[in-house]
Coordinates of C-alpha atoms and ligand atoms in Angstrom, one line a residue:
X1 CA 0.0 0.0 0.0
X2 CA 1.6 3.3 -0.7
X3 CA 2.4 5.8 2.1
X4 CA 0.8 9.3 3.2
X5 CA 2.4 12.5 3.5
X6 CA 1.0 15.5 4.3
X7 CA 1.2 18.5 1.9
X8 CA 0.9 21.8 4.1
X9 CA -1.4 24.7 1.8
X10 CA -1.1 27.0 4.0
X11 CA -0.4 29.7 1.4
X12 CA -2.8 28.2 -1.1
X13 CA -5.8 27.3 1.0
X14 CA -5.7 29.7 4.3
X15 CA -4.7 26.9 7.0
X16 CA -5.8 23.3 5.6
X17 CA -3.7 20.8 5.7
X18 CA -3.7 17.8 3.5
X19 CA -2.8 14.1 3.1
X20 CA -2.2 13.3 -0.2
X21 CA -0.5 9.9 -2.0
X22 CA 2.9 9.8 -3.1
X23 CA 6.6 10.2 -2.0
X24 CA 8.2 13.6 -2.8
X25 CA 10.4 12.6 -6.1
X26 CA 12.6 15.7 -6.0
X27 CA 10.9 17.3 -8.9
X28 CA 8.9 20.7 -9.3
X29 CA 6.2 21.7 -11.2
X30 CA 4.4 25.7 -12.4
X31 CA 1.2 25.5 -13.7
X32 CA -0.6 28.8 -15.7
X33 CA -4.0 28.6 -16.5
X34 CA -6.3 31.0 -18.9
X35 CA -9.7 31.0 -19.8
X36 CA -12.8 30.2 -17.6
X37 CA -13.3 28.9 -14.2
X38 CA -13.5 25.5 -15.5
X39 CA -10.1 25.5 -16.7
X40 CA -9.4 27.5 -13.3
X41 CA -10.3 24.4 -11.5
X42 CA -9.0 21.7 -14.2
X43 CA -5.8 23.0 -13.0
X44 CA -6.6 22.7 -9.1
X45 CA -7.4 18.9 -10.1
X46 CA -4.3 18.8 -12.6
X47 CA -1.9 20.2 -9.6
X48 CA -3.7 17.6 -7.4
X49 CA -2.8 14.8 -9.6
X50 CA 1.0 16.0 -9.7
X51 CA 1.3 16.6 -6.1
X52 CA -0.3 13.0 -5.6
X53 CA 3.1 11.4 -7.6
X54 CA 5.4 13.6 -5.3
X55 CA 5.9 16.9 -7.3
X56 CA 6.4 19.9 -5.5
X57 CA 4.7 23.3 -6.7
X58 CA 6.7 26.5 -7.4
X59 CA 5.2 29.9 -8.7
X60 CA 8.0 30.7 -11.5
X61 CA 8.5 29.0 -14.7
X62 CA 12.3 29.7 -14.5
X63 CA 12.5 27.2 -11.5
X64 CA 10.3 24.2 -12.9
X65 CA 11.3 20.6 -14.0
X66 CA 7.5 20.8 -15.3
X67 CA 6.0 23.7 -17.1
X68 CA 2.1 23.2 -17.9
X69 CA -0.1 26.1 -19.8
X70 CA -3.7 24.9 -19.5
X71 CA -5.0 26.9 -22.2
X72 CA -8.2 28.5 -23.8
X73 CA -9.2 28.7 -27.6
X74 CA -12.2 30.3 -26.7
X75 CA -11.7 33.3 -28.5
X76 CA -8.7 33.9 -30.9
X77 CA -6.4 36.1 -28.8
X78 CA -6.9 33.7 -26.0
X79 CA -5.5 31.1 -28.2
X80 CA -2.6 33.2 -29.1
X81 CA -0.9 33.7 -25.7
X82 CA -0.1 30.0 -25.1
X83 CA 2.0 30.4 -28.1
X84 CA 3.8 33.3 -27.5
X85 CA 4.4 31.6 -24.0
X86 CA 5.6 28.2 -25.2
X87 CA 7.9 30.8 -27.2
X88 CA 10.2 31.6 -24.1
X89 CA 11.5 27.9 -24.1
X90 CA 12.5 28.2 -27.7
X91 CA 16.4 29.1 -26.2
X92 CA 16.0 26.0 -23.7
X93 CA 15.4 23.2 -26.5
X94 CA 17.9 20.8 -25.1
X95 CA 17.3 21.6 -21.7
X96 CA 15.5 18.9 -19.1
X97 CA 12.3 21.2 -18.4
X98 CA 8.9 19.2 -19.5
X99 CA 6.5 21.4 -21.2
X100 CA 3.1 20.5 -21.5
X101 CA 0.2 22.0 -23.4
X102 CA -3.2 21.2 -22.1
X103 CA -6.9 21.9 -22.4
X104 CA -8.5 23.8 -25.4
X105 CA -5.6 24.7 -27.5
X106 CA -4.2 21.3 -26.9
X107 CA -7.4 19.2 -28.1
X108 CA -7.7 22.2 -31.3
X109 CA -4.2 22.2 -32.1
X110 CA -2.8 18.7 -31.3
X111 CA 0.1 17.5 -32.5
X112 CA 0.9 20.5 -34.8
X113 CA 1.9 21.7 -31.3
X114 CA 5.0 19.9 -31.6
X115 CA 5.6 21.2 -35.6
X116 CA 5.3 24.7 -34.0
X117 CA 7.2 24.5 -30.9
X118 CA 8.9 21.2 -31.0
X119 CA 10.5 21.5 -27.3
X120 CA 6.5 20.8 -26.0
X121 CA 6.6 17.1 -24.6
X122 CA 3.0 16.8 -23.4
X123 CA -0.1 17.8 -25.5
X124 CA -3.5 17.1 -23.4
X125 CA -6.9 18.0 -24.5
X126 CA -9.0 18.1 -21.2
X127 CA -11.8 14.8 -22.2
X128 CA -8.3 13.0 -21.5
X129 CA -7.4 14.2 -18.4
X130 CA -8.4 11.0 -16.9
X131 CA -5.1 9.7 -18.8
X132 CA -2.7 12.0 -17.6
X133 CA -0.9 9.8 -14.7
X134 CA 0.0 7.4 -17.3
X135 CA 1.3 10.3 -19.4
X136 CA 3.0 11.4 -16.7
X137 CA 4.1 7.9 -15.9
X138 CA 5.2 7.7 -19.6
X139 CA 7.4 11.1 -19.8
X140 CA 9.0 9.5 -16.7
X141 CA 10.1 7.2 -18.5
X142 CA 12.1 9.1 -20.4
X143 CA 9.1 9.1 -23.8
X144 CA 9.9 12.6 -25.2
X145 CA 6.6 13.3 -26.2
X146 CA 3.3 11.8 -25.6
X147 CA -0.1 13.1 -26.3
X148 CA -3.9 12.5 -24.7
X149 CA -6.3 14.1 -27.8
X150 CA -9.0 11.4 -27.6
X151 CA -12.5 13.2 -27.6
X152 CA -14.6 10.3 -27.6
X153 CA -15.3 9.8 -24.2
X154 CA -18.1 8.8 -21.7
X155 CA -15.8 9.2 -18.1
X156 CA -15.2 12.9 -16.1
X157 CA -11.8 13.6 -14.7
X158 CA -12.1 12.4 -11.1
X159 CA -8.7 12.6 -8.5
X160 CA -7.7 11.6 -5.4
X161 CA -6.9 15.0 -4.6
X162 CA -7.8 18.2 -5.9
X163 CA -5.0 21.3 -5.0
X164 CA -7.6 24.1 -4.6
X165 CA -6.6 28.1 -5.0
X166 CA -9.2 29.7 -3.2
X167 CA -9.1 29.3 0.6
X168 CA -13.0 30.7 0.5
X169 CA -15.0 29.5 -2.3
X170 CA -14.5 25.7 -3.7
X171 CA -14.9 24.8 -7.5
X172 CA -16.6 21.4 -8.1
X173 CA -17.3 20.3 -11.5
X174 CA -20.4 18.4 -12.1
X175 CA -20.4 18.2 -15.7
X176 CA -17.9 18.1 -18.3
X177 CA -18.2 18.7 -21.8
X178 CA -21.6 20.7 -24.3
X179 CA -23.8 18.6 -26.2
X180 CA -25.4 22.1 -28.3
X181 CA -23.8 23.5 -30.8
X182 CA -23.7 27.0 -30.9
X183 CA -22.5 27.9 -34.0
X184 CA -19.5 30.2 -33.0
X185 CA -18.6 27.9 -30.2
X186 CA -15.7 25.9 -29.7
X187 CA -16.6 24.2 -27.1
X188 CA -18.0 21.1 -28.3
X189 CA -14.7 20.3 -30.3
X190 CA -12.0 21.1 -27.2
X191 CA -14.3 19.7 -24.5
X192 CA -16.1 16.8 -26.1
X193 CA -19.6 15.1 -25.3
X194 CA -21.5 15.9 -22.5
X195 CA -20.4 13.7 -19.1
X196 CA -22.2 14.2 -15.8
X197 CA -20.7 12.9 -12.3
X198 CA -22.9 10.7 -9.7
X199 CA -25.0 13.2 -7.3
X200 CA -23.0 10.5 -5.1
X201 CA -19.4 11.5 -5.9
X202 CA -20.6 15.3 -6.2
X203 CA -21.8 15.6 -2.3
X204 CA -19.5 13.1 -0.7
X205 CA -17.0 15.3 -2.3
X206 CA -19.1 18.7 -0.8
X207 CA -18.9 16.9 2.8
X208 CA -15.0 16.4 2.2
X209 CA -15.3 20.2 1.7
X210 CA -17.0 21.1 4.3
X211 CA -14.5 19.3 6.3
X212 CA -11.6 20.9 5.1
X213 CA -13.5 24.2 6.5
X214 CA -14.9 25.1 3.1
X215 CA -18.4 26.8 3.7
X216 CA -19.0 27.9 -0.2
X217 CA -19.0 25.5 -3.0
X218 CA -19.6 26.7 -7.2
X219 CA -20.7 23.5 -9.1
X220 CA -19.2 24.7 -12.4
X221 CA -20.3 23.2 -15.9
X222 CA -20.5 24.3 -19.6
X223 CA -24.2 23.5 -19.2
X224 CA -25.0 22.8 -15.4
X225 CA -28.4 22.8 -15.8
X226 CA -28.1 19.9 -18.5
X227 CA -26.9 17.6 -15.6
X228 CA -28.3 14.0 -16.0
X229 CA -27.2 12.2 -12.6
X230 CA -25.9 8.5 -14.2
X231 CA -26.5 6.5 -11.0
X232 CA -30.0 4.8 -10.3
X233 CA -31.2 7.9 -7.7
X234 CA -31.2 10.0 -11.5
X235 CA -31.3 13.3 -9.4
X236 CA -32.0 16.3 -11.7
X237 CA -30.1 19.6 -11.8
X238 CA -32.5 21.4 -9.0
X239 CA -33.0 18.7 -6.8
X240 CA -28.9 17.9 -6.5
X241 CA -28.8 22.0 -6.0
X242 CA -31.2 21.3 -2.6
X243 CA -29.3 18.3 -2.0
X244 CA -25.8 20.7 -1.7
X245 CA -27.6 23.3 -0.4
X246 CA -28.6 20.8 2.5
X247 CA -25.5 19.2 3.8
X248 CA -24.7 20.5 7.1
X249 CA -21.7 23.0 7.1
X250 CA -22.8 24.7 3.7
X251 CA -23.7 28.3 4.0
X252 CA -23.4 29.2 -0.3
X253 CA -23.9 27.4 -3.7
X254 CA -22.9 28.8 -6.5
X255 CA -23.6 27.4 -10.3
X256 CA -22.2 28.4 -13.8
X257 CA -23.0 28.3 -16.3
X258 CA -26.5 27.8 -17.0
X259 CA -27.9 27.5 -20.3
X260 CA -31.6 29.5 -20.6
X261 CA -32.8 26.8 -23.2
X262 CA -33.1 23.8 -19.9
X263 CA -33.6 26.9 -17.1
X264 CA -37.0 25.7 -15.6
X265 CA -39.4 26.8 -13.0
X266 CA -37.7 24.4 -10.4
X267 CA -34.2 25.7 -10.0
X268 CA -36.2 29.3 -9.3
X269 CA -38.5 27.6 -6.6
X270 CA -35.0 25.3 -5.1
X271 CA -33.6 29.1 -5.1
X272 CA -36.8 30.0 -3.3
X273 CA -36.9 27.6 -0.5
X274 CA -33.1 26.8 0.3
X275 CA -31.4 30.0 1.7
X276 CA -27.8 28.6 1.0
X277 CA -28.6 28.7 -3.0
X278 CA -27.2 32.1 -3.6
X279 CA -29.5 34.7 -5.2
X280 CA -27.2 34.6 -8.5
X281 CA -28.5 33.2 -11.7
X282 CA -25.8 33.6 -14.4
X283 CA -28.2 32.9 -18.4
X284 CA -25.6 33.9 -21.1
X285 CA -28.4 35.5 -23.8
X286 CA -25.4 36.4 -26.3
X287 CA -27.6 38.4 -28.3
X288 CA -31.1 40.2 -28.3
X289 CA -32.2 39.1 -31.6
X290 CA -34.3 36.2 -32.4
X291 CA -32.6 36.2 -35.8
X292 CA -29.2 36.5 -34.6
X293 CA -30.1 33.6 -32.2
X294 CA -31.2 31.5 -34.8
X295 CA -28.3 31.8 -36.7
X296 CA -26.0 31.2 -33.3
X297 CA -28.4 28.2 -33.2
X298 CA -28.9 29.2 -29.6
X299 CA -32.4 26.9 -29.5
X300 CA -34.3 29.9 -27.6
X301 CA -36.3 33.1 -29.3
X302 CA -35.5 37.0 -27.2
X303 CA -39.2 35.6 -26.2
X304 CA -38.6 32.9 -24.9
X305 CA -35.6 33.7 -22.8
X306 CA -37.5 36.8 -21.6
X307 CA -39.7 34.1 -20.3
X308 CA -37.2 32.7 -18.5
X309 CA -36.5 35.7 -17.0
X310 CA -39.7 36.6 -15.9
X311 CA -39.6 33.3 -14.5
X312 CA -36.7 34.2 -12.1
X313 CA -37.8 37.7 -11.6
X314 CA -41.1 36.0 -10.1
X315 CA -39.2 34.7 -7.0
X316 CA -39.9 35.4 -3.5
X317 CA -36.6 36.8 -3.1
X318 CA -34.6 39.3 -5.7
X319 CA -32.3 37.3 -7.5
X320 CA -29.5 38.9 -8.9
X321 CA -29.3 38.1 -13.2
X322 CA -25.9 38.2 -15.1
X323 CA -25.5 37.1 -18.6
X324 CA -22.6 36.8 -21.6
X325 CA -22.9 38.8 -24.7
X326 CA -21.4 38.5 -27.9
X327 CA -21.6 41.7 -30.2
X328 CA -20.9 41.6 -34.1
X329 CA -21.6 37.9 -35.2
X330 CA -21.8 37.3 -38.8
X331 CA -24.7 39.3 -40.3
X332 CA -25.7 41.1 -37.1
X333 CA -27.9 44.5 -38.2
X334 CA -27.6 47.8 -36.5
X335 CA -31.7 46.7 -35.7
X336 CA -30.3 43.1 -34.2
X337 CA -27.9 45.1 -32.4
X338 CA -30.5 47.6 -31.3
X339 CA -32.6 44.6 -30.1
X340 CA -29.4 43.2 -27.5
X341 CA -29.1 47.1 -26.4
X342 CA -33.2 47.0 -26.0
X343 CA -33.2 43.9 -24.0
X344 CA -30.5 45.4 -21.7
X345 CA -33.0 47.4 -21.0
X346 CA -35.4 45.4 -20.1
X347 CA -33.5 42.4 -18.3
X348 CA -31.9 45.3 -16.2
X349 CA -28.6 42.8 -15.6
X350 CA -26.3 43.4 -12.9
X351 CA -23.8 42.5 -15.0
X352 CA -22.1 41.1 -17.9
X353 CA -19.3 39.6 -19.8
X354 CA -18.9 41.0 -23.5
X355 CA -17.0 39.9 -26.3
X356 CA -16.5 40.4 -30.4
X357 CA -17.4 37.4 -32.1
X358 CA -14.2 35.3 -33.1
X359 CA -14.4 33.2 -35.7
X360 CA -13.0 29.6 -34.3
X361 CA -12.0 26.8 -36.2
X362 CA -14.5 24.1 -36.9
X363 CA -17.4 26.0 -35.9
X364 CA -20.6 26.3 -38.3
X365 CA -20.4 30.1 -38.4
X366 CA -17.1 30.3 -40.5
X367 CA -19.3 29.8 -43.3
X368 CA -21.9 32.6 -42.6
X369 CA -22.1 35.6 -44.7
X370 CA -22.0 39.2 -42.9
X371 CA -18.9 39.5 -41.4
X372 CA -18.0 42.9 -39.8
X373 CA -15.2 44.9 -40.1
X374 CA -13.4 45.3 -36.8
X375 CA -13.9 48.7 -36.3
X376 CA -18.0 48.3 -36.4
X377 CA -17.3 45.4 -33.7
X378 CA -15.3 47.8 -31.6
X379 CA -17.8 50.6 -32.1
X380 CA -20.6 48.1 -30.9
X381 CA -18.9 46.5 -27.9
X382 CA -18.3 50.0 -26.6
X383 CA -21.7 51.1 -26.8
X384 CA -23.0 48.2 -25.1
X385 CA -20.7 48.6 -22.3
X386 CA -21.8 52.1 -22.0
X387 CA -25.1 51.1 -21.2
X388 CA -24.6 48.7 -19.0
X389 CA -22.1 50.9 -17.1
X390 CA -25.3 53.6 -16.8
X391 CA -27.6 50.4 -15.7
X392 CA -25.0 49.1 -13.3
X393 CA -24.6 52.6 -11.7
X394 CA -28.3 53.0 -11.3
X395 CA -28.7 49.4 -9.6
X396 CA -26.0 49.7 -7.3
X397 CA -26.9 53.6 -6.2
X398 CA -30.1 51.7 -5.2
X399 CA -28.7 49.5 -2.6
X400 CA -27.3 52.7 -0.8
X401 CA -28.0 52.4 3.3
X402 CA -29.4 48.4 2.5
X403 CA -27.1 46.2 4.7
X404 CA -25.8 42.9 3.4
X405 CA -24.2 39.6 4.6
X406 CA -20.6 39.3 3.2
X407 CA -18.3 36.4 2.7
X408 CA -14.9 38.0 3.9
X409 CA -12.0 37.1 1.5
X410 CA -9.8 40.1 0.9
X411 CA -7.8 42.4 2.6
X412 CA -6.2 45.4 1.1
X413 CA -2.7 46.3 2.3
X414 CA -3.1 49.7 0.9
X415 CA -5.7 50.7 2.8
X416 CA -6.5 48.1 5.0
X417 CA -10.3 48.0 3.8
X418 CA -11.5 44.4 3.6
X419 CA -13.4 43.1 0.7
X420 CA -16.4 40.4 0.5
X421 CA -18.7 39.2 -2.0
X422 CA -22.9 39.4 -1.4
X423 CA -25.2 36.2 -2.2
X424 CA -26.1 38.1 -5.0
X425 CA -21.7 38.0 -6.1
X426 CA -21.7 42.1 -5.6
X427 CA -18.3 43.4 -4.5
X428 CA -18.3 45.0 -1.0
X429 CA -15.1 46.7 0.0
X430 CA -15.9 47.7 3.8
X431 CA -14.0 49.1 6.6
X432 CA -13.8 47.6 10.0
X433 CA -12.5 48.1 13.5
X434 CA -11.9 44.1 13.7
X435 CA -9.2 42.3 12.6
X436 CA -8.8 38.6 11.5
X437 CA -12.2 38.7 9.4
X438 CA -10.9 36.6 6.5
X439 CA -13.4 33.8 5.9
X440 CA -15.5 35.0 8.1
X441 CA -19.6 36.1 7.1
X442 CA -20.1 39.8 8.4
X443 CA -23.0 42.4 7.7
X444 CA -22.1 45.5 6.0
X445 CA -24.2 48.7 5.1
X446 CA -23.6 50.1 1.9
X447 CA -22.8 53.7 1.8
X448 CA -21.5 53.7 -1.8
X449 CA -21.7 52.9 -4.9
X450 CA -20.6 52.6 -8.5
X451 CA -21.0 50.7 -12.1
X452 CA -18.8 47.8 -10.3
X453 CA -18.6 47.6 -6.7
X454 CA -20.4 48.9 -4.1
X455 CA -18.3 50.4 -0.6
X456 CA -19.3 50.2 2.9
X457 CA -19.2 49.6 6.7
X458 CA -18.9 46.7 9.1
X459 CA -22.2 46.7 11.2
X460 CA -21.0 45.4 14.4
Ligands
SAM501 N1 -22.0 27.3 -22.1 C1 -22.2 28.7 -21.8 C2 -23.4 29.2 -22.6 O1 -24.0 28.5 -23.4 O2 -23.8 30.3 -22.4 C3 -21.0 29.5 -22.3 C4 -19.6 29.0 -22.2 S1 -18.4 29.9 -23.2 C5 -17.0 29.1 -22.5 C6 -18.4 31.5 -22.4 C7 -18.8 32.6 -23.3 O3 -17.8 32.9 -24.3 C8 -20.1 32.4 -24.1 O4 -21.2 32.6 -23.4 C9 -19.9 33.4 -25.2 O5 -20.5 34.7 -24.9 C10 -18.4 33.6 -25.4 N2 -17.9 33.0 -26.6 C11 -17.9 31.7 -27.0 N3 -17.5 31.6 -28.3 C12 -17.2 32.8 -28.7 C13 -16.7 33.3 -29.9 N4 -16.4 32.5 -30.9 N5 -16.5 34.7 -30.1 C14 -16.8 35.5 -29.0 N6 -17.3 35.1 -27.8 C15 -17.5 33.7 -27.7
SF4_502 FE1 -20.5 26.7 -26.3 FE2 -23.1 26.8 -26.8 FE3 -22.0 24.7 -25.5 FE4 -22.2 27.1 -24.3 S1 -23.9 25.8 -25.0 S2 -20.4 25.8 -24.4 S3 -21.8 28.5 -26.0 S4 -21.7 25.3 -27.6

């Protein structure tokens, strides 16, 4: 039987200390991610995985025997970073480091990574992340390059041991991969079929949480709200939401992303009756044009996901409403583009993510007519943050004097001002005549405001 050893994170994860599998081999490993919380917390699991053969973490490059970029192809200039990072090592060919390429550029790219920067030795596309110990296992052998691009997959990437970054708020993935197919998305190439985890695995893993003094969990998917549990008890999204929301020690649940085409009346009501389901609802709308939906092949009219809205609007308790937005996509009209400022609007979010369309390789919409010249998608995008800066400002002015519970998880050493995060995910940066609030819940009157965080005091 192999032998414990405790791994102290204090740094990492406030004062948890861990017991993970695996002697200490002498070797180091750096890890960079980019992209989205997903790939955020493919890399806790990744670092958990290498720490569980005896690796050691270090926070420089310069000092690794294992260099991974977990990467995002999301949008093109996303894609472009890993290379101009795998283009530092260029000098070091015949050095020993081990560089590896994983997640969306990995499974997009493949082995052309190695044609373009032929000192890479790993290339890992995240549906095979279940193989990595035996890639790892293989590059120890002294392979020089090995590769995990397989896509066709029915298994989620489960560890012994997952290396978390965030002392306050645990990621948990529930569901890997997208079964849509958006037609600008990329997602359904780099990530593969849709794969959900046991409602089993997902809350014994929430107790082990609470345990390690964790008090708020996000369950993080593409789609969480197309969760199918595979185990006999075939819990659906909302009832495994209650379930979380009900094991003892959990104060928050967070989810991301939803997907407003399988957002139904009973995640709103869970919402409604379980305190400890945050009052967040994230339901990327992309665009505020049935046509320009259509075309995205988003499944949903502006109707319909105005319904949905409605929907969640309707609860006993406000629910804070966030959403993505993509501006520009092939054939988008100054009216199509009138209709996303119009539903702003309406929907009121209290905020947003906002991009240019990118064309991506291997999506549907490289073949659509329309594109627009990049200056028309820079004029757009900044009119549509505009707005939502003036709707953001008017939201947040009205929560002047309310008071708020905050999770604690930031002190500034400029000012010493602490910083928390509402149910609702608003930023509250507070003063306080206490010390030692990190991780701690404290209620805080607002007493300003602006587009993107709100400012306030410690009601003691
Ligand atoms: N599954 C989620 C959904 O359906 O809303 C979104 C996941 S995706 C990783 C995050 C966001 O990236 C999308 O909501 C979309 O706004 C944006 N995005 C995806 N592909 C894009 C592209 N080709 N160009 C610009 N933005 C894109
Ligand atoms: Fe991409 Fe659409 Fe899947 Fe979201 S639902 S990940 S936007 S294909």
């Amino acid at each position: 039987m192999a032998q414990t050893f405790d791994v102290q994170l204090e740094s990492l994860t406030g004062k948890r200390s861990v017991r993970v599998l695996g002697p200490p081999n002498g070797k180091s490993f750096y890890i960079e991610t980019f992209g989205c919380q997903m790939n955020v917390h493919d890399s806790e699991k990744v670092a958990g995985v290498l720490l569980g053969r005896g690796y050691r973490q270090v926070d420089a490059p310069e000092a690794a025997d294992l260099v991974f970029y977990n990467t995002c192809s999301i949008r093109e200039k996303a894609a472009q970073k890993v290379f101009s990072r795998l283009g530092r090592f260029k000098s070091a060919q015949s050095g020993n480091k081990v560089i590896g390429v994983l997640g969306c550029v990995a499974q997009q790219e493949g082995e052309q990574i190695f044609e373009r920067a032929p000192w890479v030795s790993l290339v890992c596309g995240s549906a095979s992340y279940r193989k990595l110990p035996q890639l790892l296992a293989q590059l120890e052998a002294g392979n020089r390059r090995v590769t995990g691009l397989g896509l066709d997959t029915d298994e989620t990437f489960e560890t012994d041991f997952t290396r978390r970054d965030n002392p306050f708020r645990a990621y948990l993935t529930i569901i890997e991969g997208c079964d849509k197919s958006c037609a600008y998305c990329v997602v359904p190439y780099t990530r593969g079929p849709e794969r959900s985890r046991t409602s089993a695995a997902i809350l014994e893993e929430v107790r082990q949480l609470v345990e390690l003094g964790y008090t708020e969990v996000q369950l993080l998917g593409q789609n969480v709200n197309s969760y199918r549990d595979p185990s006999p008890r075939r819990m659906s999204f909302a009832e495994l939401l209650v379930a979380v929301a009900q094991v003892p020690g959990i104060r928050r649940v967070r989810f991301t992303t939803s997907h407003p085409r399988d957002f139904h009346r009973e995640i709103v009501q869970a919402i409604d009756a379980f305190p400890a389901l945050c009052d967040h609802v994230h339901l990327p709308v992309q665009s505020g044009s049935t046509e320009v939906l259509r075309r995205m092949r988003r499944n949903y009219t502006r109707e319909e996901y105005l319904a949905k809205i409605d929907c969640i609007r309707s609860a006993r308790r406000p629910i804070s409403i966030t959403t993505d937005i993509i501006v520009a996509f092939p054939g988008e009209t100054e009216k199509d583009f009138e209709g996303t400022l119009s539903l702003l609007d309406t929907v009121q979010y209290d905020s947003l993510f906002s991009f240019k369309y990118s064309p991506r390789p291997n999506t549907a919409a490289l073949h659509l007519d329309g594109a627009i010249p990049e200056s028309e998608q820079g004029r757009r995008l900044t009119i549509l943050q505009e707005r939502q800066r003036q709707i953001q400002t008017a939201r947040n002015a009205a929560l002047l004097d309310r008071t708020f519970e905050v999770l604690v998880d930031t002190r500034h050493q400029r000012d010493g001002q602490w910083a928390g995060r509402t149910t609702s995910n608003r930023v509250l940066n507070f003063s306080s005549p206490l010390q030692d609030l990190l991780g701690e819940y404290v209620q805080v009157r607002v007493t300003g405001a602006g587009p993107n965080s709100l400012v306030g005091e410690h009601v003691i």
